[in-house]
Amino acid sequence: MVEREGLPEEGKIWFNGEFVAWKEARVHVLSHGLHYGSGVFEGIRCYATPKGSFIFRLQEHLERLYRSAELYKMKIPYSREVLTAAVKETVRLNRLDACYIRPIAFYGYHHLGVNPAGCPVDCAVAAWRWGSYLGEEALENGIKCTFSAWRRIDPNTLPVTAKATGHYLNSLLAVQDAEERGADEAILLDNKGFVAEGPGENIFAVKGATPTPTLYTPEAESSILPGITRASVIELARDLGYEVVEKPVTKEELLSADEVFFTGTAAEVSPIREIDSVKIGNGKRGRVTAKIQKKFFEVVNAREEKYLRWLEPVSAGGERGE
Ligand SMILES: Cc1ncc(COP(=O)(O)O)c(C=O)c1O
């Protein structure tokens, strides 16, 4: 069993418009969201850079939060301006510089009919320190993956582009299964057998060196959560001169790729060195992955003038949270 670090117990959480002590941010056991997975959320990173603390693509994350809610006909009772301020204030108040931020909106306590009409929409924002999701070593040497026996949820069953709490039962099964099989992470196929994504990551394959390496990734309209890191990496890769093709990717294409990597807020850019005992490329972080990773970390560390627009300062002057 992998030992997992627990959440912190101190600090403040923004809960329905006010800050409450970490341990007081509680919900009723008969909350709708707890019973039916009727919530939407985001995972956002804040980076400590020499120029101050910056939240990576905060507005895109909030846009996705509202879009996820809309797909479930949920009305978040706070404006984007209020949530933007809540996110920044949560980071500042907890005196965090680099951290992970989790906004969530869910149907709360009123009745337990499946139709949530009439239930309040509760909303919270928490932030805490969280290092590399798959480990520092994984960023350098890559991880071992397995194709999950569980298929990624299908767009005909659920609106897969929503980042909804209930959808993560699919991810939960995949990660449990991967750990039992000794892999670091799972790769899920879609219902048709094409590669979809990881339980919390999008996936890219790199192929060929002539004339330039090409990156392949499943289309945003397929059975994936269209990641904000994915969109960022597509732009950065094109900037580096690589061709990026969004298309259905087969299992075989992935296994015979020269390089494969995951992208995600938590996973950032993580090389995959092995899938079900098949070595990918030379079994190490590939050259193209390394270049994209380097560029990504330069961008999030405010070292790329062109991409400063992706970074939102926690405090007005861009200084660290106080
Ligand atoms: C299922 C799933 N796919 C992909 C991603 C990557 O998305 P992002 O880059 O926006 O974090 C995530 C994480 O949010 C996810 O949970």
GROMACS .gro file of C-alpha atoms and ligand atoms in nm:
model
  338
    1MET     CA    1   0.000   0.000   0.000
    2VAL     CA    2   0.125   0.344  -0.089
    3GLU     CA    3   0.132   0.577   0.214
    4ARG     CA    4  -0.064   0.891   0.136
    5GLU     CA    5  -0.016   1.216   0.315
    6GLY     CA    6  -0.335   1.349   0.475
    7LEU     CA    7  -0.480   1.694   0.421
    8PRO     CA    8  -0.372   1.974   0.653
    9GLU     CA    9  -0.592   2.049   0.954
   10GLU     CA   10  -0.527   2.414   0.996
   11GLY     CA   11  -0.607   2.719   0.796
   12LYS     CA   12  -0.925   2.864   0.654
   13ILE     CA   13  -1.166   2.750   0.388
   14TRP     CA   14  -1.396   2.982   0.195
   15PHE     CA   15  -1.741   2.830   0.242
   16ASN     CA   16  -2.057   2.990   0.102
   17GLY     CA   17  -1.919   3.341   0.105
   18GLU     CA   18  -1.718   3.344   0.425
   19PHE     CA   19  -1.398   3.205   0.566
   20VAL     CA   20  -1.437   2.931   0.826
   21ALA     CA   21  -1.180   2.737   1.026
   22TRP     CA   22  -1.055   2.432   0.833
   23LYS     CA   23  -1.222   2.183   1.069
   24GLU     CA   24  -1.551   2.372   1.067
   25ALA     CA   25  -1.604   2.343   0.689
   26ARG     CA   26  -1.859   2.062   0.727
   27VAL     CA   27  -2.164   1.934   0.539
   28HIS     CA   28  -2.466   1.730   0.649
   29VAL     CA   29  -2.457   1.353   0.587
   30LEU     CA   30  -2.781   1.388   0.392
   31SER     CA   31  -2.641   1.639   0.146
   32HIS     CA   32  -2.752   1.567  -0.210
   33GLY     CA   33  -2.399   1.582  -0.348
   34LEU     CA   34  -2.278   1.315  -0.108
   35HIS     CA   35  -2.548   1.069  -0.215
   36TYR     CA   36  -2.556   1.126  -0.590
   37GLY     CA   37  -2.217   1.276  -0.680
   38SER     CA   38  -2.395   1.594  -0.786
   39GLY     CA   39  -2.111   1.841  -0.772
   40VAL     CA   40  -1.861   2.013  -0.999
   41PHE     CA   41  -1.510   2.114  -0.909
   42GLU     CA   42  -1.173   2.237  -1.027
   43GLY     CA   43  -0.810   2.160  -0.952
   44ILE     CA   44  -0.583   2.462  -0.997
   45ARG     CA   45  -0.216   2.520  -0.924
   46CYS     CA   46  -0.052   2.825  -0.785
   47TYR     CA   47   0.322   2.857  -0.848
   48ALA     CA   48   0.579   3.046  -0.642
   49THR     CA   49   0.800   3.226  -0.893
   50PRO     CA   50   1.079   3.483  -0.856
   51LYS     CA   51   0.818   3.739  -0.964
   52GLY     CA   52   0.565   3.637  -0.698
   53SER     CA   53   0.286   3.382  -0.663
   54PHE     CA   54   0.080   3.316  -0.972
   55ILE     CA   55  -0.227   3.105  -1.036
   56PHE     CA   56  -0.206   2.916  -1.363
   57ARG     CA   57  -0.493   2.995  -1.600
   58LEU     CA   58  -0.737   3.074  -1.323
   59GLN     CA   59  -0.999   3.220  -1.556
   60GLU     CA   60  -0.997   2.912  -1.782
   61HIS     CA   61  -1.045   2.692  -1.475
   62LEU     CA   62  -1.335   2.903  -1.351
   63GLU     CA   63  -1.487   2.905  -1.700
   64ARG     CA   64  -1.475   2.525  -1.697
   65LEU     CA   65  -1.633   2.520  -1.350
   66TYR     CA   66  -1.931   2.723  -1.471
   67ARG     CA   67  -1.953   2.517  -1.792
   68SER     CA   68  -1.948   2.193  -1.589
   69ALA     CA   69  -2.228   2.331  -1.370
   70GLU     CA   70  -2.429   2.433  -1.676
   71LEU     CA   71  -2.402   2.083  -1.821
   72TYR     CA   72  -2.579   1.965  -1.507
   73LYS     CA   73  -2.821   2.262  -1.505
   74MET     CA   74  -2.667   2.372  -1.176
   75LYS     CA   75  -2.661   2.742  -1.100
   76ILE     CA   76  -2.357   2.848  -0.901
   77PRO     CA   77  -2.485   3.126  -0.674
   78TYR     CA   78  -2.164   3.331  -0.696
   79SER     CA   79  -2.030   3.533  -0.986
   80ARG     CA   80  -1.697   3.467  -1.148
   81GLU     CA   81  -1.563   3.787  -0.989
   82VAL     CA   82  -1.661   3.663  -0.644
   83LEU     CA   83  -1.501   3.322  -0.700
   84THR     CA   84  -1.187   3.482  -0.846
   85ALA     CA   85  -1.153   3.692  -0.531
   86ALA     CA   86  -1.234   3.390  -0.310
   87VAL     CA   87  -0.959   3.183  -0.473
   88LYS     CA   88  -0.696   3.454  -0.433
   89GLU     CA   89  -0.801   3.539  -0.078
   90THR     CA   90  -0.788   3.169   0.018
   91VAL     CA   91  -0.426   3.150  -0.099
   92ARG     CA   92  -0.333   3.477   0.073
   93LEU     CA   93  -0.511   3.408   0.399
   94ASN     CA   94  -0.347   3.068   0.434
   95ARG     CA   95  -0.008   3.227   0.362
   96LEU     CA   96   0.056   2.988   0.078
   97ASP     CA   97   0.281   3.057  -0.215
   98ALA     CA   98   0.294   2.732  -0.414
   99CYS     CA   99  -0.023   2.532  -0.366
  100TYR     CA  100  -0.313   2.337  -0.509
  101ILE     CA  101  -0.653   2.507  -0.510
  102ARG     CA  102  -0.983   2.320  -0.503
  103PRO     CA  103  -1.305   2.512  -0.574
  104ILE     CA  104  -1.620   2.298  -0.553
  105ALA     CA  105  -1.994   2.357  -0.598
  106PHE     CA  106  -2.243   2.086  -0.501
  107TYR     CA  107  -2.606   2.033  -0.419
  108GLY     CA  108  -2.645   2.058  -0.044
  109TYR     CA  109  -2.900   1.968   0.222
  110HIS     CA  110  -3.271   1.994   0.152
  111HIS     CA  111  -3.426   1.674   0.018
  112LEU     CA  112  -3.295   1.348  -0.122
  113GLY     CA  113  -3.498   1.307  -0.438
  114VAL     CA  114  -3.264   1.242  -0.729
  115ASN     CA  115  -3.383   1.556  -0.905
  116PRO     CA  116  -3.189   1.826  -0.720
  117ALA     CA  117  -3.442   2.103  -0.788
  118GLY     CA  118  -3.489   2.294  -0.464
  119CYS     CA  119  -3.159   2.189  -0.308
  120PRO     CA  120  -2.918   2.474  -0.233
  121VAL     CA  121  -2.591   2.490  -0.424
  122ASP     CA  122  -2.310   2.504  -0.170
  123CYS     CA  123  -1.975   2.636  -0.274
  124ALA     CA  124  -1.627   2.613  -0.121
  125VAL     CA  125  -1.266   2.696  -0.203
  126ALA     CA  126  -0.976   2.530  -0.022
  127ALA     CA  127  -0.601   2.548  -0.084
  128TRP     CA  128  -0.306   2.355   0.050
  129ARG     CA  129   0.052   2.269  -0.029
  130TRP     CA  130   0.079   1.982  -0.273
  131GLY     CA  131   0.397   1.887  -0.452
  132SER     CA  132   0.434   1.679  -0.760
  133TYR     CA  133   0.134   1.441  -0.793
  134LEU     CA  134   0.322   1.141  -0.926
  135GLY     CA  135   0.648   1.229  -0.746
  136GLU     CA  136   0.954   1.435  -0.843
  137GLU     CA  137   1.125   1.123  -0.967
  138ALA     CA  138   0.835   1.055  -1.204
  139LEU     CA  139   0.883   1.392  -1.372
  140GLU     CA  140   1.238   1.295  -1.456
  141ASN     CA  141   1.229   0.923  -1.513
  142GLY     CA  142   0.870   0.861  -1.612
  143ILE     CA  143   0.604   0.630  -1.477
  144LYS     CA  144   0.470   0.281  -1.540
  145CYS     CA  145   0.113   0.260  -1.667
  146THR     CA  146  -0.139  -0.011  -1.733
  147PHE     CA  147  -0.440  -0.014  -1.965
  148SER     CA  148  -0.736  -0.021  -1.733
  149ALA     CA  149  -0.998  -0.291  -1.759
  150TRP     CA  150  -1.248  -0.009  -1.696
  151ARG     CA  151  -1.349   0.197  -1.997
  152ARG     CA  152  -1.365   0.575  -1.972
  153ILE     CA  153  -1.723   0.703  -1.922
  154ASP     CA  154  -1.899   0.757  -2.251
  155PRO     CA  155  -2.036   1.091  -2.381
  156ASN     CA  156  -2.370   0.919  -2.439
  157THR     CA  157  -2.391   0.829  -2.072
  158LEU     CA  158  -2.264   1.144  -1.900
  159PRO     CA  159  -2.141   1.485  -2.019
  160VAL     CA  160  -1.775   1.377  -2.002
  161THR     CA  161  -1.643   1.728  -2.061
  162ALA     CA  162  -1.786   1.833  -1.724
  163LYS     CA  163  -1.551   1.804  -1.429
  164ALA     CA  164  -1.818   1.654  -1.207
  165THR     CA  165  -1.762   1.477  -0.876
  166GLY     CA  166  -1.964   1.165  -0.967
  167HIS     CA  167  -1.752   1.108  -1.278
  168TYR     CA  168  -1.455   1.032  -1.058
  169LEU     CA  169  -1.589   0.691  -0.958
  170ASN     CA  170  -1.466   0.589  -1.301
  171SER     CA  171  -1.121   0.729  -1.217
  172LEU     CA  172  -1.130   0.570  -0.871
  173LEU     CA  173  -1.180   0.223  -1.017
  174ALA     CA  174  -0.901   0.278  -1.265
  175VAL     CA  175  -0.646   0.398  -1.007
  176GLN     CA  176  -0.730   0.118  -0.761
  177ASP     CA  177  -0.694  -0.135  -1.036
  178ALA     CA  178  -0.362   0.017  -1.152
  179GLU     CA  179  -0.216   0.013  -0.802
  180GLU     CA  180  -0.320  -0.350  -0.752
  181ARG     CA  181  -0.138  -0.438  -1.071
  182GLY     CA  182   0.178  -0.259  -0.960
  183ALA     CA  183   0.146   0.034  -1.201
  184ASP     CA  184   0.183   0.400  -1.108
  185GLU     CA  185  -0.119   0.509  -1.310
  186ALA     CA  186  -0.391   0.380  -1.542
  187ILE     CA  187  -0.471   0.460  -1.903
  188LEU     CA  188  -0.838   0.429  -1.993
  189LEU     CA  189  -0.969   0.339  -2.336
  190ASP     CA  190  -1.302   0.474  -2.456
  191ASN     CA  191  -1.605   0.260  -2.539
  192LYS     CA  192  -1.482   0.207  -2.896
  193GLY     CA  193  -1.140   0.092  -2.778
  194PHE     CA  194  -0.949   0.410  -2.861
  195VAL     CA  195  -0.717   0.567  -2.607
  196ALA     CA  196  -0.901   0.821  -2.393
  197GLU     CA  197  -0.693   0.950  -2.102
  198GLY     CA  198  -0.561   0.884  -1.754
  199PRO     CA  199  -0.786   0.896  -1.444
  200GLY     CA  200  -0.682   1.259  -1.394
  201GLU     CA  201  -0.462   1.333  -1.693
  202ASN     CA  202  -0.474   1.376  -2.070
  203ILE     CA  203  -0.233   1.179  -2.284
  204PHE     CA  204   0.001   1.253  -2.574
  205ALA     CA  205   0.206   1.027  -2.801
  206VAL     CA  206   0.516   1.148  -2.988
  207LYS     CA  207   0.606   0.985  -3.313
  208GLY     CA  208   0.885   1.013  -3.565
  209ALA     CA  209   1.168   1.251  -3.625
  210THR     CA  210   1.109   1.337  -3.991
  211PRO     CA  211   1.060   1.610  -4.087
  212THR     CA  212   0.968   1.704  -3.730
  213PRO     CA  213   0.828   1.495  -3.447
  214THR     CA  214   0.449   1.486  -3.441
  215LEU     CA  215   0.236   1.478  -3.129
  216TYR     CA  216  -0.091   1.288  -3.126
  217THR     CA  217  -0.362   1.330  -2.869
  218PRO     CA  218  -0.730   1.226  -2.857
  219GLU     CA  219  -0.965   1.502  -2.975
  220ALA     CA  220  -1.129   1.733  -2.724
  221GLU     CA  221  -1.469   1.605  -2.845
  222SER     CA  222  -1.391   1.241  -2.762
  223SER     CA  223  -1.437   1.070  -2.424
  224ILE     CA  224  -1.199   1.300  -2.241
  225LEU     CA  225  -1.200   1.590  -2.002
  226PRO     CA  226  -1.050   1.863  -2.221
  227GLY     CA  227  -0.765   1.961  -1.994
  228ILE     CA  228  -0.632   2.310  -1.951
  229THR     CA  229  -0.278   2.171  -1.935
  230ARG     CA  230  -0.354   1.977  -2.254
  231ALA     CA  231  -0.459   2.298  -2.435
  232SER     CA  232  -0.152   2.477  -2.298
  233VAL     CA  233   0.084   2.198  -2.405
  234ILE     CA  234  -0.066   2.193  -2.756
  235GLU     CA  235   0.013   2.564  -2.787
  236LEU     CA  236   0.362   2.529  -2.641
  237ALA     CA  237   0.444   2.229  -2.860
  238ARG     CA  238   0.340   2.419  -3.174
  239ASP     CA  239   0.552   2.709  -3.054
  240LEU     CA  240   0.846   2.471  -3.034
  241GLY     CA  241   0.783   2.377  -3.396
  242TYR     CA  242   0.617   2.040  -3.344
  243GLU     CA  243   0.308   1.935  -3.531
  244VAL     CA  244   0.016   1.843  -3.306
  245VAL     CA  245  -0.264   1.625  -3.439
  246GLU     CA  246  -0.586   1.572  -3.246
  247LYS     CA  247  -0.731   1.244  -3.363
  248PRO     CA  248  -0.845   0.902  -3.240
  249VAL     CA  249  -0.537   0.724  -3.102
  250THR     CA  250  -0.521   0.345  -3.099
  251LYS     CA  251  -0.365   0.129  -2.831
  252GLU     CA  252  -0.112   0.013  -3.087
  253GLU     CA  253  -0.012   0.370  -3.176
  254LEU     CA  254   0.050   0.441  -2.812
  255LEU     CA  255   0.260   0.129  -2.756
  256SER     CA  256   0.470   0.190  -3.068
  257ALA     CA  257   0.514   0.564  -3.004
  258ASP     CA  258   0.863   0.701  -2.947
  259GLU     CA  259   0.745   0.888  -2.640
  260VAL     CA  260   0.424   0.909  -2.438
  261PHE     CA  261   0.339   1.159  -2.166
  262PHE     CA  262   0.054   1.270  -1.944
  263THR     CA  263  -0.059   1.628  -1.887
  264GLY     CA  264  -0.272   1.763  -1.604
  265THR     CA  265  -0.283   2.023  -1.330
  266ALA     CA  266  -0.172   1.767  -1.074
  267ALA     CA  267   0.055   1.560  -1.301
  268GLU     CA  268   0.191   1.865  -1.492
  269VAL     CA  269   0.391   1.703  -1.776
  270SER     CA  270   0.477   1.346  -1.673
  271PRO     CA  271   0.664   1.107  -1.903
  272ILE     CA  272   0.535   0.750  -1.936
  273ARG     CA  273   0.820   0.503  -1.967
  274GLU     CA  274   0.632   0.175  -1.975
  275ILE     CA  275   0.281   0.049  -2.047
  276ASP     CA  276   0.191  -0.306  -1.940
  277SER     CA  277   0.557  -0.413  -1.951
  278VAL     CA  278   0.609  -0.262  -2.296
  279LYS     CA  279   0.895  -0.017  -2.292
  280ILE     CA  280   0.803   0.314  -2.458
  281GLY     CA  281   1.086   0.439  -2.681
  282ASN     CA  282   1.408   0.389  -2.489
  283GLY     CA  283   1.221   0.350  -2.160
  284LYS     CA  284   1.327   0.693  -2.038
  285ARG     CA  285   1.194   1.045  -2.060
  286GLY     CA  286   1.212   1.127  -2.430
  287ARG     CA  287   1.380   1.427  -2.590
  288VAL     CA  288   1.056   1.590  -2.706
  289THR     CA  289   0.885   1.531  -2.370
  290ALA     CA  290   1.184   1.687  -2.193
  291LYS     CA  291   1.167   1.994  -2.416
  292ILE     CA  292   0.795   2.039  -2.361
  293GLN     CA  293   0.833   1.982  -1.988
  294LYS     CA  294   1.111   2.242  -1.971
  295LYS     CA  295   0.903   2.494  -2.161
  296PHE     CA  296   0.599   2.424  -1.941
  297PHE     CA  297   0.797   2.482  -1.620
  298GLU     CA  298   0.949   2.799  -1.763
  299VAL     CA  299   0.601   2.925  -1.840
  300VAL     CA  300   0.453   2.845  -1.497
  301ASN     CA  301   0.759   2.995  -1.330
  302ALA     CA  302   0.698   3.326  -1.509
  303ARG     CA  303   1.009   3.300  -1.721
  304GLU     CA  304   0.832   3.332  -2.057
  305GLU     CA  305   0.718   3.684  -2.135
  306LYS     CA  306   0.477   3.562  -2.402
  307TYR     CA  307   0.287   3.344  -2.157
  308LEU     CA  308   0.266   3.576  -1.859
  309ARG     CA  309  -0.095   3.618  -1.970
  310TRP     CA  310  -0.159   3.264  -1.839
  311LEU     CA  311  -0.050   3.366  -1.490
  312GLU     CA  312  -0.280   3.551  -1.257
  313PRO     CA  313  -0.110   3.720  -0.960
  314VAL     CA  314  -0.238   3.621  -0.618
  315SER     CA  315  -0.188   3.977  -0.496
  316ALA     CA  316  -0.233   4.291  -0.699
  317GLY     CA  317   0.140   4.364  -0.727
  318GLY     CA  318   0.223   4.000  -0.803
  319GLU     CA  319   0.400   3.968  -0.467
  320ARG     CA  320   0.371   3.657  -0.253
  321GLY     CA  321   0.063   3.589  -0.042
  322GLU     CA  322   0.078   3.763   0.297
  323LIG     C1  323  -1.023   1.297  -1.600
  323LIG     C2  324  -0.927   1.408  -1.619
  323LIG     N1  325  -0.870   1.425  -1.739
  323LIG     C3  326  -0.781   1.523  -1.763
  323LIG     C4  327  -0.744   1.612  -1.663
  323LIG     C5  328  -0.645   1.720  -1.691
  323LIG     O1  329  -0.707   1.845  -1.691
  323LIG     P1  330  -0.631   1.978  -1.649
  323LIG     O2  331  -0.510   1.986  -1.735
  323LIG     O3  332  -0.728   2.086  -1.677
  323LIG     O4  333  -0.598   1.964  -1.506
  323LIG     C6  334  -0.801   1.598  -1.536
  323LIG     C7  335  -0.767   1.691  -1.428
  323LIG     O5  336  -0.837   1.788  -1.408
  323LIG     C8  337  -0.896   1.496  -1.514
  323LIG     O6  338  -0.950   1.479  -1.393
   0.00000   0.00000   0.00000
